[in-house]
Amino acid sequence: MEMELPNLNGPVKQEIVVHDAAAQGRGGGGGAIAEASEHGMRGTEATPTPTVRIEANMLDCPIFSSPFKPPVFQCKGGHLACGSCVAKLPWKQCQRCDHGGDFHGCPFVDAFVSSARMKCDHHGCGRQVTYHKLDDHKSACPLAPCRCPVPGCGFEGPPPALPLHLSAIHSMPVHAVQYGKVLQLEVPVSEPRRLLFAEEDGRAFLVVGGSLGLGVPIALSVVCIRAGASPPPHYMAKVWANGPPAVANDRTDAVRAEFHVTSSKEPGTVAVEELTFLTVPHKLLAGAGPSRTVSLHVRIDKVTS
């Protein structure tokens, strides 16, 4: 395959854009393709924009089949490898050469792979990301698809799509929440899940709960519906439950908890050990039998640093 490489010494800006042909429905088994293009200006006229396609796997290190990440090294036989991969080789010798070979730095390839961009395929994102950073971006992308928390439902979509899905398809109650302000809910013990939607930034939170045994009828927590590796802002939750007033002195018992809100793309399957719970004892519940409820107060604060 012939390829016109970018002129890295020239005055114009070069960029390689990687496209996933299969994801875009072009089929044919061509796999992901990288396009190299040049952008520049001559006076007031734009220069031509030649486009060159290469197979994206040419940008993958052959040792562990992961994207080339600078620094990239080359042996005397012309074989390429990432610095992190070279460090794992026996005696740091090329295993593809008949008699081994030392590696040396390859600044040109460093510049080449650093110019590669690939579009994030998450619906609504479309951000062009450096090819070797794509996995990191997708693990923290704010539009990474999240799974419906209702057991048996296979719906996946970006976080902004979940409130409509949950309310329209599953009739789950949705409550507007404002950061820094208290929201009061009457939560049935039999079905504690409630969706909280923050209009300020479109963030969705799920109130989750269940019995932990040991005489605790219900334990409640809050999960932010988004990628678990999401960057700031992060969130703190203050939750408390008030019991019915005592007959003797009209005083009310309460339990409280404050915790960092866990983020998850699968809020319905977060492991118990990953959450902090508010445990509510029997005496703080109202009603009887399956109609018992918890008087729950929730305050969510945005933490920007």
PDB file of C-alpha atoms in Angstrom:
ATOM      1  CA  MET A   1       0.000   0.000   0.000  1.00  0.00           C
ATOM      2  CA  GLU A   2       1.363   3.378  -0.986  1.00  0.00           C
ATOM      3  CA  MET A   3       0.915   6.244   1.389  1.00  0.00           C
ATOM      4  CA  GLU A   4       1.886   9.889   1.187  1.00  0.00           C
ATOM      5  CA  LEU A   5       3.167  10.767   4.630  1.00  0.00           C
ATOM      6  CA  PRO A   6       2.724  14.272   6.013  1.00  0.00           C
ATOM      7  CA  ASN A   7       5.602  16.672   5.465  1.00  0.00           C
ATOM      8  CA  LEU A   8       6.462  17.222   9.112  1.00  0.00           C
ATOM      9  CA  ASN A   9       9.027  19.893   8.233  1.00  0.00           C
ATOM     10  CA  GLY A  10       6.619  21.977   6.210  1.00  0.00           C
ATOM     11  CA  PRO A  11       4.791  25.138   7.321  1.00  0.00           C
ATOM     12  CA  VAL A  12       1.298  23.679   6.987  1.00  0.00           C
ATOM     13  CA  LYS A  13      -0.688  21.788   9.571  1.00  0.00           C
ATOM     14  CA  GLN A  14      -0.933  18.030   9.124  1.00  0.00           C
ATOM     15  CA  GLU A  15      -3.493  15.732  10.621  1.00  0.00           C
ATOM     16  CA  ILE A  16      -4.339  12.057  10.365  1.00  0.00           C
ATOM     17  CA  VAL A  17      -7.956  11.179  10.942  1.00  0.00           C
ATOM     18  CA  VAL A  18      -8.822   7.563  11.716  1.00  0.00           C
ATOM     19  CA  HIS A  19     -12.217   6.276  10.674  1.00  0.00           C
ATOM     20  CA  ASP A  20     -13.802   3.009  11.679  1.00  0.00           C
ATOM     21  CA  ALA A  21     -15.268   1.759   8.415  1.00  0.00           C
ATOM     22  CA  ALA A  22     -17.252  -1.031  10.051  1.00  0.00           C
ATOM     23  CA  ALA A  23     -18.889   1.303  12.575  1.00  0.00           C
ATOM     24  CA  GLN A  24     -19.914   3.665   9.801  1.00  0.00           C
ATOM     25  CA  GLY A  25     -21.622   0.900   7.883  1.00  0.00           C
ATOM     26  CA  ARG A  26     -19.262   0.805   4.923  1.00  0.00           C
ATOM     27  CA  GLY A  27     -18.754  -2.925   5.459  1.00  0.00           C
ATOM     28  CA  GLY A  28     -16.418  -4.852   3.219  1.00  0.00           C
ATOM     29  CA  GLY A  29     -14.161  -5.939   6.061  1.00  0.00           C
ATOM     30  CA  GLY A  30     -11.858  -2.992   5.413  1.00  0.00           C
ATOM     31  CA  GLY A  31     -11.538  -2.280   9.103  1.00  0.00           C
ATOM     32  CA  ALA A  32     -10.598   1.074  10.524  1.00  0.00           C
ATOM     33  CA  ILE A  33      -8.928   3.516   8.173  1.00  0.00           C
ATOM     34  CA  ALA A  34      -6.709   6.494   8.861  1.00  0.00           C
ATOM     35  CA  GLU A  35      -6.786   9.535   6.622  1.00  0.00           C
ATOM     36  CA  ALA A  36      -3.841  11.900   6.388  1.00  0.00           C
ATOM     37  CA  SER A  37      -4.667  15.396   5.234  1.00  0.00           C
ATOM     38  CA  GLU A  38      -2.931  18.740   4.906  1.00  0.00           C
ATOM     39  CA  HIS A  39      -4.461  22.122   5.689  1.00  0.00           C
ATOM     40  CA  GLY A  40      -2.825  25.401   4.833  1.00  0.00           C
ATOM     41  CA  MET A  41      -3.278  28.839   3.297  1.00  0.00           C
ATOM     42  CA  ARG A  42      -1.513  30.569   0.437  1.00  0.00           C
ATOM     43  CA  GLY A  43      -2.432  34.218   0.573  1.00  0.00           C
ATOM     44  CA  THR A  44      -6.205  34.212   0.704  1.00  0.00           C
ATOM     45  CA  GLU A  45      -6.710  30.842  -1.000  1.00  0.00           C
ATOM     46  CA  ALA A  46      -6.761  27.494   0.729  1.00  0.00           C
ATOM     47  CA  THR A  47      -4.302  24.900  -0.540  1.00  0.00           C
ATOM     48  CA  PRO A  48      -5.660  21.605  -1.870  1.00  0.00           C
ATOM     49  CA  THR A  49      -6.508  19.054   0.796  1.00  0.00           C
ATOM     50  CA  PRO A  50      -5.139  15.673  -0.290  1.00  0.00           C
ATOM     51  CA  THR A  51      -6.447  12.709   1.650  1.00  0.00           C
ATOM     52  CA  VAL A  52      -4.543   9.456   2.116  1.00  0.00           C
ATOM     53  CA  ARG A  53      -6.060   6.322   3.642  1.00  0.00           C
ATOM     54  CA  ILE A  54      -4.215   3.694   5.613  1.00  0.00           C
ATOM     55  CA  GLU A  55      -5.381   0.729   7.631  1.00  0.00           C
ATOM     56  CA  ALA A  56      -5.667   1.828  11.259  1.00  0.00           C
ATOM     57  CA  ASN A  57      -3.955  -1.345  12.451  1.00  0.00           C
ATOM     58  CA  MET A  58      -0.786   0.118  10.975  1.00  0.00           C
ATOM     59  CA  LEU A  59      -0.926   2.439  13.968  1.00  0.00           C
ATOM     60  CA  ASP A  60      -0.998  -0.498  16.390  1.00  0.00           C
ATOM     61  CA  CYS A  61       2.103  -1.910  18.046  1.00  0.00           C
ATOM     62  CA  PRO A  62       2.498  -5.507  16.779  1.00  0.00           C
ATOM     63  CA  ILE A  63       3.830  -6.787  20.102  1.00  0.00           C
ATOM     64  CA  PHE A  64       0.645  -6.375  22.161  1.00  0.00           C
ATOM     65  CA  SER A  65      -1.710  -5.102  19.405  1.00  0.00           C
ATOM     66  CA  SER A  66      -2.344  -1.822  21.205  1.00  0.00           C
ATOM     67  CA  PRO A  67      -2.108   1.638  19.593  1.00  0.00           C
ATOM     68  CA  PHE A  68       1.379   3.034  19.171  1.00  0.00           C
ATOM     69  CA  LYS A  69       2.043   5.488  21.962  1.00  0.00           C
ATOM     70  CA  PRO A  70       5.101   7.768  21.934  1.00  0.00           C
ATOM     71  CA  PRO A  71       7.930   7.185  22.354  1.00  0.00           C
ATOM     72  CA  VAL A  72       8.024   4.703  19.480  1.00  0.00           C
ATOM     73  CA  PHE A  73      11.238   2.788  18.778  1.00  0.00           C
ATOM     74  CA  GLN A  74      12.573   1.101  15.659  1.00  0.00           C
ATOM     75  CA  CYS A  75      15.081  -1.731  15.393  1.00  0.00           C
ATOM     76  CA  LYS A  76      17.806  -1.971  12.744  1.00  0.00           C
ATOM     77  CA  GLY A  77      15.532  -4.254  10.745  1.00  0.00           C
ATOM     78  CA  GLY A  78      12.849  -1.575  10.573  1.00  0.00           C
ATOM     79  CA  HIS A  79      10.420  -3.116  13.072  1.00  0.00           C
ATOM     80  CA  LEU A  80       8.521  -0.692  15.282  1.00  0.00           C
ATOM     81  CA  ALA A  81       7.516  -1.021  18.917  1.00  0.00           C
ATOM     82  CA  CYS A  82       6.226   1.196  21.735  1.00  0.00           C
ATOM     83  CA  GLY A  83       8.656   2.129  24.459  1.00  0.00           C
ATOM     84  CA  SER A  84       6.518   0.368  27.058  1.00  0.00           C
ATOM     85  CA  CYS A  85       6.517  -2.792  24.922  1.00  0.00           C
ATOM     86  CA  VAL A  86      10.271  -2.670  24.320  1.00  0.00           C
ATOM     87  CA  ALA A  87      10.812  -2.539  28.082  1.00  0.00           C
ATOM     88  CA  LYS A  88       9.007  -5.890  28.400  1.00  0.00           C
ATOM     89  CA  LEU A  89      11.082  -7.700  25.753  1.00  0.00           C
ATOM     90  CA  PRO A  90      13.926 -10.022  26.822  1.00  0.00           C
ATOM     91  CA  TRP A  91      17.100  -7.955  26.896  1.00  0.00           C
ATOM     92  CA  LYS A  92      15.118  -5.288  25.021  1.00  0.00           C
ATOM     93  CA  GLN A  93      15.906  -7.043  21.756  1.00  0.00           C
ATOM     94  CA  CYS A  94      13.634  -7.251  18.712  1.00  0.00           C
ATOM     95  CA  GLN A  95      11.986 -10.672  18.623  1.00  0.00           C
ATOM     96  CA  ARG A  96      11.032 -10.383  14.961  1.00  0.00           C
ATOM     97  CA  CYS A  97      14.575 -10.228  13.676  1.00  0.00           C
ATOM     98  CA  ASP A  98      16.512 -13.450  13.124  1.00  0.00           C
ATOM     99  CA  HIS A  99      19.275 -12.479  15.521  1.00  0.00           C
ATOM    100  CA  GLY A 100      17.579  -9.836  17.557  1.00  0.00           C
ATOM    101  CA  GLY A 101      18.339  -6.168  17.269  1.00  0.00           C
ATOM    102  CA  ASP A 102      18.656  -3.046  19.349  1.00  0.00           C
ATOM    103  CA  PHE A 103      15.976  -0.384  19.263  1.00  0.00           C
ATOM    104  CA  HIS A 104      16.470   3.339  18.791  1.00  0.00           C
ATOM    105  CA  GLY A 105      14.100   6.293  18.966  1.00  0.00           C
ATOM    106  CA  CYS A 106      12.016   7.223  15.942  1.00  0.00           C
ATOM    107  CA  PRO A 107      10.881  10.869  16.222  1.00  0.00           C
ATOM    108  CA  PHE A 108       9.169  10.822  12.831  1.00  0.00           C
ATOM    109  CA  VAL A 109       6.834   7.991  13.852  1.00  0.00           C
ATOM    110  CA  ASP A 110       6.246   9.737  17.195  1.00  0.00           C
ATOM    111  CA  ALA A 111       5.008  12.795  15.320  1.00  0.00           C
ATOM    112  CA  PHE A 112       2.991  10.651  12.928  1.00  0.00           C
ATOM    113  CA  VAL A 113       1.065   8.681  15.556  1.00  0.00           C
ATOM    114  CA  SER A 114       0.582  11.821  17.659  1.00  0.00           C
ATOM    115  CA  SER A 115      -1.248  13.359  14.687  1.00  0.00           C
ATOM    116  CA  ALA A 116      -3.692  10.472  14.317  1.00  0.00           C
ATOM    117  CA  ARG A 117      -7.255  11.307  15.304  1.00  0.00           C
ATOM    118  CA  MET A 118     -10.322   9.094  15.567  1.00  0.00           C
ATOM    119  CA  LYS A 119     -13.903  10.151  16.068  1.00  0.00           C
ATOM    120  CA  CYS A 120     -15.603   8.967  19.240  1.00  0.00           C
ATOM    121  CA  ASP A 121     -18.530   6.821  18.129  1.00  0.00           C
ATOM    122  CA  HIS A 122     -20.676   7.522  21.172  1.00  0.00           C
ATOM    123  CA  HIS A 123     -23.984   8.991  20.019  1.00  0.00           C
ATOM    124  CA  GLY A 124     -23.886  12.781  20.207  1.00  0.00           C
ATOM    125  CA  CYS A 125     -20.154  13.059  20.944  1.00  0.00           C
ATOM    126  CA  GLY A 126     -18.191  12.924  17.689  1.00  0.00           C
ATOM    127  CA  ARG A 127     -15.061  14.357  19.293  1.00  0.00           C
ATOM    128  CA  GLN A 128     -11.835  13.779  17.378  1.00  0.00           C
ATOM    129  CA  VAL A 129      -9.412  12.146  19.812  1.00  0.00           C
ATOM    130  CA  THR A 130      -5.756  11.195  19.453  1.00  0.00           C
ATOM    131  CA  TYR A 131      -5.851   7.568  18.343  1.00  0.00           C
ATOM    132  CA  HIS A 132      -3.785   6.175  21.202  1.00  0.00           C
ATOM    133  CA  LYS A 133      -5.916   8.085  23.714  1.00  0.00           C
ATOM    134  CA  LEU A 134      -9.264   6.914  22.337  1.00  0.00           C
ATOM    135  CA  ASP A 135      -9.848   4.147  24.890  1.00  0.00           C
ATOM    136  CA  ASP A 136      -9.163   6.562  27.752  1.00  0.00           C
ATOM    137  CA  HIS A 137     -11.572   9.093  26.267  1.00  0.00           C
ATOM    138  CA  LYS A 138     -14.337   6.543  25.743  1.00  0.00           C
ATOM    139  CA  SER A 139     -14.051   5.271  29.311  1.00  0.00           C
ATOM    140  CA  ALA A 140     -14.724   8.817  30.562  1.00  0.00           C
ATOM    141  CA  CYS A 141     -16.871  10.210  27.737  1.00  0.00           C
ATOM    142  CA  PRO A 142     -19.910  12.076  29.136  1.00  0.00           C
ATOM    143  CA  LEU A 143     -22.030  10.459  26.414  1.00  0.00           C
ATOM    144  CA  ALA A 144     -20.833   6.903  26.952  1.00  0.00           C
ATOM    145  CA  PRO A 145     -23.884   4.622  26.675  1.00  0.00           C
ATOM    146  CA  CYS A 146     -25.414   3.682  30.028  1.00  0.00           C
ATOM    147  CA  ARG A 147     -27.572   0.650  30.708  1.00  0.00           C
ATOM    148  CA  CYS A 148     -31.125   0.824  31.954  1.00  0.00           C
ATOM    149  CA  PRO A 149     -31.182  -0.163  35.644  1.00  0.00           C
ATOM    150  CA  VAL A 150     -34.441  -2.122  35.329  1.00  0.00           C
ATOM    151  CA  PRO A 151     -33.693  -5.882  35.389  1.00  0.00           C
ATOM    152  CA  GLY A 152     -34.342  -7.565  32.049  1.00  0.00           C
ATOM    153  CA  CYS A 153     -34.312  -4.354  30.011  1.00  0.00           C
ATOM    154  CA  GLY A 154     -31.621  -4.216  27.353  1.00  0.00           C
ATOM    155  CA  PHE A 155     -31.863  -0.496  26.612  1.00  0.00           C
ATOM    156  CA  GLU A 156     -28.548   1.382  26.380  1.00  0.00           C
ATOM    157  CA  GLY A 157     -28.197   5.038  25.573  1.00  0.00           C
ATOM    158  CA  PRO A 158     -26.440   8.263  26.527  1.00  0.00           C
ATOM    159  CA  PRO A 159     -27.273   9.548  30.029  1.00  0.00           C
ATOM    160  CA  PRO A 160     -29.591  12.328  28.745  1.00  0.00           C
ATOM    161  CA  ALA A 161     -31.791   9.662  27.107  1.00  0.00           C
ATOM    162  CA  LEU A 162     -32.343   7.588  30.245  1.00  0.00           C
ATOM    163  CA  PRO A 163     -34.849   9.825  32.102  1.00  0.00           C
ATOM    164  CA  LEU A 164     -37.291   9.715  29.178  1.00  0.00           C
ATOM    165  CA  HIS A 165     -36.800   5.979  28.760  1.00  0.00           C
ATOM    166  CA  LEU A 166     -37.315   5.217  32.448  1.00  0.00           C
ATOM    167  CA  SER A 167     -40.380   7.422  32.807  1.00  0.00           C
ATOM    168  CA  ALA A 168     -42.024   6.459  29.500  1.00  0.00           C
ATOM    169  CA  ILE A 169     -41.238   2.751  29.342  1.00  0.00           C
ATOM    170  CA  HIS A 170     -40.952   1.766  33.011  1.00  0.00           C
ATOM    171  CA  SER A 171     -43.098   4.476  34.660  1.00  0.00           C
ATOM    172  CA  MET A 172     -40.279   5.206  37.093  1.00  0.00           C
ATOM    173  CA  PRO A 173     -40.894   8.424  39.058  1.00  0.00           C
ATOM    174  CA  VAL A 174     -38.597  11.256  37.965  1.00  0.00           C
ATOM    175  CA  HIS A 175     -37.923  14.185  40.295  1.00  0.00           C
ATOM    176  CA  ALA A 176     -36.172  17.450  39.507  1.00  0.00           C
ATOM    177  CA  VAL A 177     -33.274  18.154  41.848  1.00  0.00           C
ATOM    178  CA  GLN A 178     -31.320  21.371  42.379  1.00  0.00           C
ATOM    179  CA  TYR A 179     -27.759  21.216  43.617  1.00  0.00           C
ATOM    180  CA  GLY A 180     -27.405  22.432  47.174  1.00  0.00           C
ATOM    181  CA  LYS A 181     -31.134  22.178  47.906  1.00  0.00           C
ATOM    182  CA  VAL A 182     -33.031  19.495  49.793  1.00  0.00           C
ATOM    183  CA  LEU A 183     -35.483  17.233  47.985  1.00  0.00           C
ATOM    184  CA  GLN A 184     -38.008  15.338  50.106  1.00  0.00           C
ATOM    185  CA  LEU A 185     -39.324  11.978  48.894  1.00  0.00           C
ATOM    186  CA  GLU A 186     -41.718   9.379  50.228  1.00  0.00           C
ATOM    187  CA  VAL A 187     -39.995   6.181  49.123  1.00  0.00           C
ATOM    188  CA  PRO A 188     -41.800   2.820  49.227  1.00  0.00           C
ATOM    189  CA  VAL A 189     -39.699   0.081  50.788  1.00  0.00           C
ATOM    190  CA  SER A 190     -40.999  -2.334  48.145  1.00  0.00           C
ATOM    191  CA  GLU A 191     -39.715  -0.203  45.232  1.00  0.00           C
ATOM    192  CA  PRO A 192     -37.244   2.474  46.332  1.00  0.00           C
ATOM    193  CA  ARG A 193     -35.805   3.368  42.931  1.00  0.00           C
ATOM    194  CA  ARG A 194     -36.301   6.998  42.016  1.00  0.00           C
ATOM    195  CA  LEU A 195     -34.652   8.996  39.238  1.00  0.00           C
ATOM    196  CA  LEU A 196     -33.359  12.459  40.105  1.00  0.00           C
ATOM    197  CA  PHE A 197     -32.700  14.808  37.200  1.00  0.00           C
ATOM    198  CA  ALA A 198     -30.576  17.959  37.552  1.00  0.00           C
ATOM    199  CA  GLU A 199     -31.663  20.471  34.937  1.00  0.00           C
ATOM    200  CA  GLU A 200     -28.564  22.591  35.592  1.00  0.00           C
ATOM    201  CA  ASP A 201     -26.257  20.187  33.755  1.00  0.00           C
ATOM    202  CA  GLY A 202     -28.550  17.389  32.603  1.00  0.00           C
ATOM    203  CA  ARG A 203     -27.075  14.912  35.066  1.00  0.00           C
ATOM    204  CA  ALA A 204     -29.202  11.964  36.170  1.00  0.00           C
ATOM    205  CA  PHE A 205     -28.971  10.241  39.566  1.00  0.00           C
ATOM    206  CA  LEU A 206     -30.619   7.029  40.659  1.00  0.00           C
ATOM    207  CA  VAL A 207     -31.808   6.365  44.202  1.00  0.00           C
ATOM    208  CA  VAL A 208     -31.151   2.670  44.799  1.00  0.00           C
ATOM    209  CA  GLY A 209     -32.077   0.534  47.755  1.00  0.00           C
ATOM    210  CA  GLY A 210     -32.677  -2.891  49.134  1.00  0.00           C
ATOM    211  CA  SER A 211     -32.483  -5.029  52.231  1.00  0.00           C
ATOM    212  CA  LEU A 212     -29.063  -5.750  53.690  1.00  0.00           C
ATOM    213  CA  GLY A 213     -30.453  -8.284  56.149  1.00  0.00           C
ATOM    214  CA  LEU A 214     -29.456  -8.273  59.830  1.00  0.00           C
ATOM    215  CA  GLY A 215     -32.734  -6.652  60.784  1.00  0.00           C
ATOM    216  CA  VAL A 216     -32.288  -3.674  58.417  1.00  0.00           C
ATOM    217  CA  PRO A 217     -35.409  -3.523  56.211  1.00  0.00           C
ATOM    218  CA  ILE A 218     -33.893  -1.077  53.725  1.00  0.00           C
ATOM    219  CA  ALA A 219     -30.620   0.638  52.881  1.00  0.00           C
ATOM    220  CA  LEU A 220     -30.537   3.541  50.430  1.00  0.00           C
ATOM    221  CA  SER A 221     -27.839   5.147  48.307  1.00  0.00           C
ATOM    222  CA  VAL A 222     -27.433   7.422  45.261  1.00  0.00           C
ATOM    223  CA  VAL A 223     -25.645   6.592  41.992  1.00  0.00           C
ATOM    224  CA  CYS A 224     -24.718   9.059  39.249  1.00  0.00           C
ATOM    225  CA  ILE A 225     -25.563   7.640  35.820  1.00  0.00           C
ATOM    226  CA  ARG A 226     -22.444   8.217  33.744  1.00  0.00           C
ATOM    227  CA  ALA A 227     -19.095   6.629  32.930  1.00  0.00           C
ATOM    228  CA  GLY A 228     -17.285   5.520  36.068  1.00  0.00           C
ATOM    229  CA  ALA A 229     -14.047   7.225  35.010  1.00  0.00           C
ATOM    230  CA  SER A 230     -15.729  10.568  34.347  1.00  0.00           C
ATOM    231  CA  PRO A 231     -13.729  13.735  35.056  1.00  0.00           C
ATOM    232  CA  PRO A 232     -14.946  16.478  37.435  1.00  0.00           C
ATOM    233  CA  PRO A 233     -17.366  17.683  38.514  1.00  0.00           C
ATOM    234  CA  HIS A 234     -17.985  15.011  41.104  1.00  0.00           C
ATOM    235  CA  TYR A 235     -20.867  14.931  43.545  1.00  0.00           C
ATOM    236  CA  MET A 236     -21.531  14.622  47.281  1.00  0.00           C
ATOM    237  CA  ALA A 237     -24.814  13.405  48.696  1.00  0.00           C
ATOM    238  CA  LYS A 238     -26.346  14.121  52.083  1.00  0.00           C
ATOM    239  CA  VAL A 239     -29.273  11.837  52.809  1.00  0.00           C
ATOM    240  CA  TRP A 240     -31.368  11.382  55.915  1.00  0.00           C
ATOM    241  CA  ALA A 241     -34.566   9.672  56.928  1.00  0.00           C
ATOM    242  CA  ASN A 242     -36.997  10.915  59.547  1.00  0.00           C
ATOM    243  CA  GLY A 243     -39.209   8.554  61.496  1.00  0.00           C
ATOM    244  CA  PRO A 244     -42.801   9.196  62.617  1.00  0.00           C
ATOM    245  CA  PRO A 245     -43.119  11.553  65.625  1.00  0.00           C
ATOM    246  CA  ALA A 246     -43.037   9.755  68.967  1.00  0.00           C
ATOM    247  CA  VAL A 247     -46.370   9.835  70.804  1.00  0.00           C
ATOM    248  CA  ALA A 248     -44.838  10.729  74.168  1.00  0.00           C
ATOM    249  CA  ASN A 249     -42.788  13.807  73.306  1.00  0.00           C
ATOM    250  CA  ASP A 250     -43.564  14.540  69.655  1.00  0.00           C
ATOM    251  CA  ARG A 251     -39.859  14.201  68.838  1.00  0.00           C
ATOM    252  CA  THR A 252     -38.658  12.517  65.654  1.00  0.00           C
ATOM    253  CA  ASP A 253     -35.730  10.124  65.348  1.00  0.00           C
ATOM    254  CA  ALA A 254     -33.543  10.363  62.262  1.00  0.00           C
ATOM    255  CA  VAL A 255     -30.564   8.676  60.614  1.00  0.00           C
ATOM    256  CA  ARG A 256     -28.112  10.494  58.353  1.00  0.00           C
ATOM    257  CA  ALA A 257     -25.316   9.721  55.915  1.00  0.00           C
ATOM    258  CA  GLU A 258     -22.961  11.794  53.764  1.00  0.00           C
ATOM    259  CA  PHE A 259     -20.877  10.287  50.977  1.00  0.00           C
ATOM    260  CA  HIS A 260     -19.246  10.733  47.596  1.00  0.00           C
ATOM    261  CA  VAL A 261     -21.661   9.706  44.856  1.00  0.00           C
ATOM    262  CA  THR A 262     -20.482   6.679  42.888  1.00  0.00           C
ATOM    263  CA  SER A 263     -20.678   6.966  39.084  1.00  0.00           C
ATOM    264  CA  SER A 264     -21.577   3.985  36.933  1.00  0.00           C
ATOM    265  CA  LYS A 265     -22.705   3.195  33.379  1.00  0.00           C
ATOM    266  CA  GLU A 266     -24.688   0.291  34.841  1.00  0.00           C
ATOM    267  CA  PRO A 267     -26.382   1.872  37.882  1.00  0.00           C
ATOM    268  CA  GLY A 268     -28.623  -1.111  38.451  1.00  0.00           C
ATOM    269  CA  THR A 269     -25.737  -3.538  39.009  1.00  0.00           C
ATOM    270  CA  VAL A 270     -23.290  -1.550  41.151  1.00  0.00           C
ATOM    271  CA  ALA A 271     -21.678  -3.848  43.712  1.00  0.00           C
ATOM    272  CA  VAL A 272     -22.737  -3.270  47.311  1.00  0.00           C
ATOM    273  CA  GLU A 273     -19.111  -2.768  48.394  1.00  0.00           C
ATOM    274  CA  GLU A 274     -18.773   0.166  45.988  1.00  0.00           C
ATOM    275  CA  LEU A 275     -21.537   2.168  47.670  1.00  0.00           C
ATOM    276  CA  THR A 276     -22.102   3.965  50.953  1.00  0.00           C
ATOM    277  CA  PHE A 277     -25.592   3.351  52.297  1.00  0.00           C
ATOM    278  CA  LEU A 278     -28.043   5.044  54.591  1.00  0.00           C
ATOM    279  CA  THR A 279     -29.448   2.194  56.682  1.00  0.00           C
ATOM    280  CA  VAL A 280     -32.971   2.764  57.906  1.00  0.00           C
ATOM    281  CA  PRO A 281     -34.244   0.740  60.920  1.00  0.00           C
ATOM    282  CA  HIS A 282     -37.791  -0.522  61.314  1.00  0.00           C
ATOM    283  CA  LYS A 283     -38.896   2.183  63.737  1.00  0.00           C
ATOM    284  CA  LEU A 284     -38.283   4.950  61.176  1.00  0.00           C
ATOM    285  CA  LEU A 285     -40.665   3.466  58.633  1.00  0.00           C
ATOM    286  CA  ALA A 286     -44.220   4.674  58.171  1.00  0.00           C
ATOM    287  CA  GLY A 287     -47.134   2.410  57.390  1.00  0.00           C
ATOM    288  CA  ALA A 288     -47.305  -1.365  57.639  1.00  0.00           C
ATOM    289  CA  GLY A 289     -46.617  -4.418  55.520  1.00  0.00           C
ATOM    290  CA  PRO A 290     -45.863  -3.898  51.810  1.00  0.00           C
ATOM    291  CA  SER A 291     -47.057  -0.264  51.974  1.00  0.00           C
ATOM    292  CA  ARG A 292     -44.253   0.850  54.306  1.00  0.00           C
ATOM    293  CA  THR A 293     -42.444   4.008  53.254  1.00  0.00           C
ATOM    294  CA  VAL A 294     -39.342   6.008  54.137  1.00  0.00           C
ATOM    295  CA  SER A 295     -39.442   9.779  54.548  1.00  0.00           C
ATOM    296  CA  LEU A 296     -36.205  10.436  52.650  1.00  0.00           C
ATOM    297  CA  HIS A 297     -34.414  13.758  52.282  1.00  0.00           C
ATOM    298  CA  VAL A 298     -31.714  14.125  49.610  1.00  0.00           C
ATOM    299  CA  ARG A 299     -29.286  16.949  48.989  1.00  0.00           C
ATOM    300  CA  ILE A 300     -26.714  16.681  46.182  1.00  0.00           C
ATOM    301  CA  ASP A 301     -23.777  19.076  45.974  1.00  0.00           C
ATOM    302  CA  LYS A 302     -21.517  19.529  42.964  1.00  0.00           C
ATOM    303  CA  VAL A 303     -17.782  19.307  43.710  1.00  0.00           C
ATOM    304  CA  THR A 304     -15.773  21.031  41.002  1.00  0.00           C
ATOM    305  CA  SER A 305     -12.276  20.273  42.248  1.00  0.00           C
TER     306      SER A 305
END
